[in-house]
mmCIF file of C-alpha atoms in Angstrom:
data_model
loop_
_atom_site.group_PDB
_atom_site.id
_atom_site.type_symbol
_atom_site.label_atom_id
_atom_site.label_comp_id
_atom_site.label_asym_id
_atom_site.label_seq_id
_atom_site.Cartn_x
_atom_site.Cartn_y
_atom_site.Cartn_z
ATOM 1 C CA UNK A 1339 95.571 74.889 186.939
ATOM 2 C CA UNK A 1340 94.326 78.230 185.653
ATOM 3 C CA UNK A 1341 92.221 77.231 182.482
ATOM 4 C CA UNK A 1342 93.001 78.048 179.182
ATOM 5 C CA UNK A 1343 92.169 82.188 177.466
ATOM 6 C CA UNK A 1344 88.539 81.692 175.347
ATOM 7 C CA UNK A 1345 90.745 83.777 172.817
ATOM 8 C CA UNK A 1346 93.313 80.763 173.078
ATOM 9 C CA UNK A 1347 91.054 77.815 172.119
ATOM 10 C CA UNK A 1348 89.121 80.275 169.247
ATOM 11 C CA UNK A 1349 92.391 80.877 167.824
ATOM 12 C CA UNK A 1350 93.934 76.891 167.908
ATOM 13 C CA UNK A 1351 90.076 75.832 166.171
ATOM 14 C CA UNK A 1352 90.924 78.759 164.091
ATOM 15 C CA UNK A 1353 94.332 76.580 162.167
ATOM 16 C CA UNK A 1354 92.726 73.447 163.187
ATOM 17 C CA UNK A 1355 91.292 70.393 161.221
ATOM 18 C CA UNK A 1356 87.849 71.913 161.760
ATOM 19 C CA UNK A 1357 88.835 75.315 160.064
ATOM 20 C CA UNK A 1358 86.751 76.053 156.823
ATOM 21 C CA UNK A 1359 89.861 76.458 154.302
ATOM 22 C CA UNK A 1360 89.291 78.995 151.161
ATOM 23 C CA UNK A 1361 89.204 77.383 148.041
ATOM 24 C CA UNK A 1362 91.442 77.820 146.019
ATOM 25 C CA UNK A 1363 90.909 77.436 141.601
ATOM 26 C CA UNK A 1364 93.742 76.942 139.795
ATOM 27 C CA UNK A 1365 93.355 78.075 136.099
ATOM 28 C CA UNK A 1366 93.400 74.684 134.384
ATOM 29 C CA UNK A 1367 90.846 73.629 136.545
ATOM 30 C CA UNK A 1368 88.138 76.738 134.883
ATOM 31 C CA UNK A 1369 88.975 75.604 131.208
ATOM 32 C CA UNK A 1370 87.987 72.023 132.588
ATOM 33 C CA UNK A 1371 84.346 74.314 134.246
ATOM 34 C CA UNK A 1372 83.718 75.891 131.346
ATOM 35 C CA UNK A 1373 84.221 73.270 129.021
ATOM 36 C CA UNK A 1374 81.819 71.372 130.949
ATOM 37 C CA UNK A 1375 78.949 73.806 130.841
ATOM 38 C CA UNK A 1376 80.494 74.831 126.923
ATOM 39 C CA UNK A 1377 81.833 71.738 125.659
ATOM 40 C CA UNK A 1378 84.594 70.657 123.949
ATOM 41 C CA UNK A 1379 82.379 68.617 121.368
ATOM 42 C CA UNK A 1380 80.084 71.454 120.327
ATOM 43 C CA UNK A 1381 82.851 74.011 118.853
ATOM 44 C CA UNK A 1382 83.470 74.406 115.060
ATOM 45 C CA UNK A 1383 86.241 72.935 113.664
ATOM 46 C CA UNK A 1384 87.712 76.437 112.438
ATOM 47 C CA UNK A 1385 87.300 77.483 116.813
ATOM 48 C CA UNK A 1386 90.017 78.114 118.747
ATOM 49 C CA UNK A 1387 88.447 77.022 122.684
ATOM 50 C CA UNK A 1388 89.843 77.142 125.760
ATOM 51 C CA UNK A 1389 93.006 78.077 127.215
ATOM 52 C CA UNK A 1390 94.988 79.675 124.064
ATOM 53 C CA UNK A 1391 97.225 81.933 126.918
ATOM 54 C CA UNK A 1392 98.282 80.921 130.248
ATOM 55 C CA UNK A 1393 99.484 78.679 132.701
ATOM 56 C CA UNK A 1394 96.985 76.142 133.641
ATOM 57 C CA UNK A 1395 99.153 75.153 136.868
ATOM 58 C CA UNK A 1396 99.425 79.351 138.092
ATOM 59 C CA UNK A 1397 96.418 80.062 141.172
ATOM 60 C CA UNK A 1398 93.240 82.211 139.449
ATOM 61 C CA UNK A 1399 93.554 85.052 141.659
ATOM 62 C CA UNK A 1400 90.548 86.954 140.317
ATOM 63 C CA UNK A 1401 88.599 86.703 136.722
ATOM 64 C CA UNK A 1402 87.529 89.649 134.017
ATOM 65 C CA UNK A 1403 85.033 88.868 131.374
ATOM 66 C CA UNK A 1404 84.759 90.796 128.209
ATOM 67 C CA UNK A 1405 83.539 90.131 124.588
ATOM 68 C CA UNK A 1406 86.775 90.675 123.445
ATOM 69 C CA UNK A 1407 90.313 90.011 124.058
ATOM 70 C CA UNK A 1408 91.471 92.723 122.998
ATOM 71 C CA UNK A 1409 94.548 94.639 123.645
ATOM 72 C CA UNK A 1410 92.920 96.447 126.144
ATOM 73 C CA UNK A 1411 91.180 94.235 126.817
ATOM 74 C CA UNK A 1412 93.684 92.280 128.467
ATOM 75 C CA UNK A 1413 95.445 96.345 129.813
ATOM 76 C CA UNK A 1414 92.070 96.798 132.015
ATOM 77 C CA UNK A 1415 91.986 93.526 133.706
ATOM 78 C CA UNK A 1416 95.626 93.345 134.077
ATOM 79 C CA UNK A 1417 95.029 97.244 136.063
ATOM 80 C CA UNK A 1418 91.747 95.218 137.804
ATOM 81 C CA UNK A 1419 93.932 92.752 139.379
ATOM 82 C CA UNK A 1420 92.417 89.814 137.190
ATOM 83 C CA UNK A 1421 94.521 86.908 136.186
ATOM 84 C CA UNK A 1422 92.710 85.498 134.088
ATOM 85 C CA UNK A 1423 90.786 86.811 131.026
ATOM 86 C CA UNK A 1424 87.555 85.041 129.898
ATOM 87 C CA UNK A 1425 85.789 85.942 127.009
ATOM 88 C CA UNK A 1426 83.323 84.960 123.180
ATOM 89 C CA UNK A 1427 85.347 85.066 121.021
ATOM 90 C CA UNK A 1428 89.609 83.856 120.291
ATOM 91 C CA UNK A 1429 92.027 85.823 120.841
ATOM 92 C CA UNK A 1430 92.819 84.591 117.332
ATOM 93 C CA UNK A 1431 91.909 81.788 114.667
ATOM 94 C CA UNK A 1432 94.594 81.994 112.739
ATOM 95 C CA UNK A 1433 98.476 81.735 113.836
ATOM 96 C CA UNK A 1434 100.760 85.114 114.890
ATOM 97 C CA UNK A 1435 102.781 85.114 111.988
ATOM 98 C CA UNK A 1436 104.280 87.520 114.838
ATOM 99 C CA UNK A 1437 104.473 88.315 118.161
ATOM 100 C CA UNK A 1438 105.705 92.137 119.185
ATOM 101 C CA UNK A 1439 104.581 94.799 121.428
ATOM 102 C CA UNK A 1440 101.655 97.123 119.344
ATOM 103 C CA UNK A 1441 97.942 98.552 119.861
ATOM 104 C CA UNK A 1442 95.796 95.279 118.035
ATOM 105 C CA UNK A 1443 96.633 92.504 115.676
ATOM 106 C CA UNK A 1444 95.999 94.977 113.295
ATOM 107 C CA UNK A 1445 99.323 96.461 113.853
ATOM 108 C CA UNK A 1446 101.313 92.807 115.147
ATOM 109 C CA UNK A 1447 99.808 90.065 114.785
ATOM 110 C CA UNK A 1448 100.511 88.578 118.215
ATOM 111 C CA UNK A 1449 99.799 92.005 119.167
ATOM 112 C CA UNK A 1450 97.154 90.337 121.800
ATOM 113 C CA UNK A 1451 99.257 86.804 122.740
ATOM 114 C CA UNK A 1452 102.144 89.476 124.062
ATOM 115 C CA UNK A 1453 99.549 92.021 126.266
ATOM 116 C CA UNK A 1454 98.502 88.939 127.637
ATOM 117 C CA UNK A 1455 101.520 87.265 128.300
ATOM 118 C CA UNK A 1456 103.161 90.742 129.400
ATOM 119 C CA UNK A 1457 100.271 91.322 131.536
ATOM 120 C CA UNK A 1458 100.565 88.032 133.622
ATOM 121 C CA UNK A 1459 96.516 87.828 132.085
ATOM 122 C CA UNK A 1460 96.145 84.268 131.047
ATOM 123 C CA UNK A 1461 93.209 84.473 127.870
ATOM 124 C CA UNK A 1462 90.148 81.261 127.036
ATOM 125 C CA UNK A 1463 87.633 81.645 124.641
ATOM 126 C CA UNK A 1464 83.911 79.747 124.136
ATOM 127 C CA UNK A 1465 83.413 81.222 121.389
ATOM 128 C CA UNK A 1466 80.970 78.070 119.022
ATOM 129 C CA UNK A 1467 80.923 76.299 122.323
ATOM 130 C CA UNK A 1468 78.833 79.308 124.281
ATOM 131 C CA UNK A 1469 76.522 79.394 120.954
ATOM 132 C CA UNK A 1470 75.067 76.612 120.152
ATOM 133 C CA UNK A 1471 74.874 75.923 124.400
ATOM 134 C CA UNK A 1472 71.106 75.380 126.070
ATOM 135 C CA UNK A 1473 71.999 78.756 128.528
ATOM 136 C CA UNK A 1474 72.527 80.484 124.834
ATOM 137 C CA UNK A 1475 69.813 79.569 124.056
ATOM 138 C CA UNK A 1476 67.882 81.620 126.290
ATOM 139 C CA UNK A 1477 69.432 83.975 126.315
ATOM 140 C CA UNK A 1478 67.715 86.951 123.218
ATOM 141 C CA UNK A 1479 63.940 84.744 123.722
ATOM 142 C CA UNK A 1480 64.433 86.025 127.791
ATOM 143 C CA UNK A 1481 65.383 89.601 126.505
ATOM 144 C CA UNK A 1482 63.200 90.701 124.284
ATOM 145 C CA UNK A 1483 60.222 88.430 125.860
ATOM 146 C CA UNK A 1484 59.865 85.963 123.835
ATOM 147 C CA UNK A 1485 58.478 82.579 124.168
ATOM 148 C CA UNK A 1486 61.197 80.308 122.531
ATOM 149 C CA UNK A 1487 59.637 76.805 122.377
ATOM 150 C CA UNK A 1488 63.307 74.887 123.418
ATOM 151 C CA UNK A 1489 63.809 74.085 119.586
ATOM 152 C CA UNK A 1490 66.572 75.229 118.301
ATOM 153 C CA UNK A 1491 67.192 75.415 114.029
ATOM 154 C CA UNK A 1492 70.335 73.944 112.965
ATOM 155 C CA UNK A 1493 71.150 70.786 116.172
ATOM 156 C CA UNK A 1494 74.530 70.200 117.200
ATOM 157 C CA UNK A 1495 75.567 66.815 116.464
ATOM 158 C CA UNK A 1496 75.408 65.706 120.242
ATOM 159 C CA UNK A 1497 72.372 67.300 120.655
ATOM 160 C CA UNK A 1498 69.291 68.423 119.995
ATOM 161 C CA UNK A 1499 68.938 71.192 122.807
ATOM 162 C CA UNK A 1500 71.477 72.460 122.023
ATOM 163 C CA UNK A 1501 72.618 74.686 117.932
ATOM 164 C CA UNK A 1502 72.178 77.928 116.545
ATOM 165 C CA UNK A 1503 69.051 79.726 116.139
ATOM 166 C CA UNK A 1504 66.180 79.973 118.351
ATOM 167 C CA UNK A 1505 62.313 79.147 117.584
ATOM 168 C CA UNK A 1506 60.681 82.006 118.937
ATOM 169 C CA UNK A 1507 56.989 82.842 119.007
ATOM 170 C CA UNK A 1508 55.196 85.854 119.880
ATOM 171 C CA UNK A 1509 53.420 85.830 123.093
ATOM 172 C CA UNK A 1510 49.925 85.847 123.682
ATOM 173 C CA UNK A 1511 49.283 88.512 125.241
ATOM 174 C CA UNK A 1512 52.131 90.895 123.061
ATOM 175 C CA UNK A 1513 49.634 90.225 119.174
ATOM 176 C CA UNK A 1514 49.318 91.100 117.466
ATOM 177 C CA UNK A 1515 52.494 91.945 116.891
ATOM 178 C CA UNK A 1516 53.481 94.144 113.854
ATOM 179 C CA UNK A 1517 57.622 94.284 112.909
ATOM 180 C CA UNK A 1518 57.329 98.073 113.196
ATOM 181 C CA UNK A 1519 56.797 97.669 117.121
ATOM 182 C CA UNK A 1520 59.389 93.881 116.939
ATOM 183 C CA UNK A 1521 61.725 96.397 116.090
ATOM 184 C CA UNK A 1522 61.268 98.983 118.071
ATOM 185 C CA UNK A 1523 61.834 96.758 121.181
ATOM 186 C CA UNK A 1524 64.730 95.375 119.514
ATOM 187 C CA UNK A 1525 65.593 99.022 119.493
ATOM 188 C CA UNK A 1526 64.659 99.489 123.262
ATOM 189 C CA UNK A 1527 66.146 96.799 124.923
ATOM 190 C CA UNK A 1528 69.742 96.872 123.161
ATOM 191 C CA UNK A 1529 69.598 101.174 122.789
ATOM 192 C CA UNK A 1530 70.504 100.758 119.179
ATOM 193 C CA UNK A 1531 68.844 100.810 116.093
ATOM 194 C CA UNK A 1532 69.103 98.836 113.214
ATOM 195 C CA UNK A 1533 68.660 97.651 110.636
ATOM 196 C CA UNK A 1534 65.265 96.490 109.291
ATOM 197 C CA UNK A 1535 64.175 94.387 105.928
ATOM 198 C CA UNK A 1536 60.398 94.170 105.500
ATOM 199 C CA UNK A 1537 57.166 95.184 105.511
ATOM 200 C CA UNK A 1538 56.793 97.630 108.888
ATOM 201 C CA UNK A 1539 52.695 96.623 108.912
ATOM 202 C CA UNK A 1540 53.535 93.400 108.774
ATOM 203 C CA UNK A 1541 52.312 91.156 111.808
ATOM 204 C CA UNK A 1542 55.064 89.089 112.879
ATOM 205 C CA UNK A 1543 53.755 85.224 114.411
ATOM 206 C CA UNK A 1544 57.529 83.849 114.742
ATOM 207 C CA UNK A 1545 60.836 84.680 115.206
ATOM 208 C CA UNK A 1546 64.107 83.320 115.078
ATOM 209 C CA UNK A 1547 66.594 84.705 117.574
ATOM 210 C CA UNK A 1548 70.411 84.618 116.296
ATOM 211 C CA UNK A 1549 73.682 86.301 117.786
ATOM 212 C CA UNK A 1550 76.212 87.404 115.709
ATOM 213 C CA UNK A 1551 76.812 86.685 112.600
ATOM 214 C CA UNK A 1552 74.528 84.822 110.313
ATOM 215 C CA UNK A 1553 75.155 82.316 107.528
ATOM 216 C CA UNK A 1554 72.647 79.349 107.221
ATOM 217 C CA UNK A 1555 70.777 79.677 109.546
ATOM 218 C CA UNK A 1556 68.170 82.218 106.819
ATOM 219 C CA UNK A 1557 67.755 79.013 104.228
ATOM 220 C CA UNK A 1558 66.372 77.257 108.121
ATOM 221 C CA UNK A 1559 64.238 79.569 108.339
ATOM 222 C CA UNK A 1560 62.541 80.103 104.622
ATOM 223 C CA UNK A 1561 62.311 76.414 105.479
ATOM 224 C CA UNK A 1562 60.722 76.565 108.610
ATOM 225 C CA UNK A 1563 57.991 79.814 107.611
ATOM 226 C CA UNK A 1564 59.362 81.533 109.828
ATOM 227 C CA UNK A 1565 57.855 85.602 109.867
ATOM 228 C CA UNK A 1566 61.451 87.172 111.140
ATOM 229 C CA UNK A 1567 64.666 86.666 112.222
ATOM 230 C CA UNK A 1568 66.539 88.911 114.850
ATOM 231 C CA UNK A 1569 70.490 87.989 114.237
ATOM 232 C CA UNK A 1570 74.023 90.002 114.805
ATOM 233 C CA UNK A 1571 74.301 89.853 111.293
ATOM 234 C CA UNK A 1572 74.222 89.262 107.821
ATOM 235 C CA UNK A 1573 75.507 90.369 104.309
ATOM 236 C CA UNK A 1574 73.237 92.246 101.760
ATOM 237 C CA UNK A 1575 72.095 90.094 99.490
ATOM 238 C CA UNK A 1576 71.035 87.330 101.471
ATOM 239 C CA UNK A 1577 68.762 90.210 103.441
ATOM 240 C CA UNK A 1578 67.729 91.003 100.217
ATOM 241 C CA UNK A 1579 67.747 87.511 98.601
ATOM 242 C CA UNK A 1580 65.399 86.483 101.914
ATOM 243 C CA UNK A 1581 62.987 89.500 102.759
ATOM 244 C CA UNK A 1582 62.365 89.009 99.485
ATOM 245 C CA UNK A 1583 61.193 85.156 99.555
ATOM 246 C CA UNK A 1584 59.043 86.426 103.662
ATOM 247 C CA UNK A 1585 61.451 86.441 106.275
ATOM 248 C CA UNK A 1586 61.581 90.331 107.761
ATOM 249 C CA UNK A 1587 65.469 90.719 109.292
ATOM 250 C CA UNK A 1588 65.971 92.962 112.350
ATOM 251 C CA UNK A 1589 69.726 93.459 111.884
ATOM 252 C CA UNK A 1590 71.221 95.101 114.900
ATOM 253 C CA UNK A 1591 74.454 94.837 114.374
ATOM 254 C CA UNK A 1592 77.276 91.651 115.905
ATOM 255 C CA UNK A 1593 78.398 92.991 119.160
ATOM 256 C CA UNK A 1594 74.879 93.792 120.528
ATOM 257 C CA UNK A 1595 73.403 90.558 120.297
ATOM 258 C CA UNK A 1596 76.731 88.958 121.609
ATOM 259 C CA UNK A 1597 77.460 92.321 124.070
ATOM 260 C CA UNK A 1598 75.406 89.923 126.783
ATOM 261 C CA UNK A 1599 77.385 86.947 126.196
ATOM 262 C CA UNK A 1600 79.493 88.876 129.003
ATOM 263 C CA UNK A 1601 77.010 87.590 131.340
ATOM 264 C CA UNK A 1602 76.389 84.206 130.715
ATOM 265 C CA UNK A 1603 80.178 83.637 131.078
ATOM 266 C CA UNK A 1604 80.338 84.993 134.507
ATOM 267 C CA UNK A 1605 78.116 83.069 135.732
ATOM 268 C CA UNK A 1606 79.809 80.213 134.524
ATOM 269 C CA UNK A 1607 82.862 81.219 136.143
ATOM 270 C CA UNK A 1608 80.709 82.142 139.104
ATOM 271 C CA UNK A 1609 79.233 78.464 139.161
ATOM 272 C CA UNK A 1610 83.103 77.242 138.441
ATOM 273 C CA UNK A 1611 83.420 78.001 142.026
ATOM 274 C CA UNK A 1612 85.181 81.325 141.614
ATOM 275 C CA UNK A 1613 83.221 84.348 144.139
ATOM 276 C CA UNK A 1614 81.572 86.731 142.768
ATOM 277 C CA UNK A 1615 83.216 89.283 144.562
ATOM 278 C CA UNK A 1616 86.413 88.001 141.825
ATOM 279 C CA UNK A 1617 84.458 88.047 139.112
ATOM 280 C CA UNK A 1618 85.374 91.986 137.515
ATOM 281 C CA UNK A 1619 83.185 92.675 133.281
ATOM 282 C CA UNK A 1620 84.666 94.787 131.514
ATOM 283 C CA UNK A 1621 82.547 97.676 129.003
ATOM 284 C CA UNK A 1622 82.943 96.932 125.548
ATOM 285 C CA UNK A 1623 80.070 98.881 124.271
ATOM 286 C CA UNK A 1624 81.699 102.297 123.114
ATOM 287 C CA UNK A 1625 84.139 100.292 120.887
ATOM 288 C CA UNK A 1626 81.687 101.966 117.780
ATOM 289 C CA UNK A 1627 78.154 104.096 117.519
ATOM 290 C CA UNK A 1628 76.148 105.800 115.123
ATOM 291 C CA UNK A 1629 76.817 109.756 115.126
ATOM 292 C CA UNK A 1630 73.030 110.276 115.454
ATOM 293 C CA UNK A 1631 72.265 108.305 119.396
ATOM 294 C CA UNK A 1632 74.579 107.317 121.929
ATOM 295 C CA UNK A 1633 75.098 103.845 122.422
ATOM 296 C CA UNK A 1634 73.451 103.530 126.721
#
């Protein structure tokens, strides 16, 4: 009897029970995996986290990651072949009152939802859960070469290792560090000119980092006698009062401190089982600029 051709045997083995099947992931399974990284119990009551638009039973084909779920971001995700958009900020906080096409929620409150459904792109967001996560806590201190103590200034009820505001110190090799030098480092790292409150010649030893808009963190910084707060956004009068009380503030801009979250989210999506070749990061750094500078 003639022996079987080698290619025939290989063909049978490739389609048999020993063959390695490509892993598939549903939209709902991706959401569940990301909630394990950014738990629901850490989400603020007013926030909307997880899947807000889309069918959880559909299979993930490609994932786009962005800071904001804008209409433009949804269209770009679709153009890159993604059927899921994972973002930091949610598609909406207050329920939309209408669902019509438009360039943004300023024209139609449900424009993002309309665009997502029309484009076949599911949208899921992990806002305050991501803010409070240990993954987020390491982000700004690492970027700015600060030593994070492991402490957060406003812990979550779910655990002392999760919360808001990272208490850091200037590394020994960088001392003495003046406010001017620290602000210059922020300018270099973020390619963005900050607004700085305080005496440029002041020596800085303790630093708190905080992404996005800071509120109660200012009081927490004063209570811990922090020298400088690096944040995404602070109200004028809060900064004025804090500065007068001895807290220097480096205000980088809300999106400037949060755009790096796309990297954190992309890593979490990959850890959930999505191939890195199927993850797209949407650049939203050009949404605005200072007239005298070009954002990198």
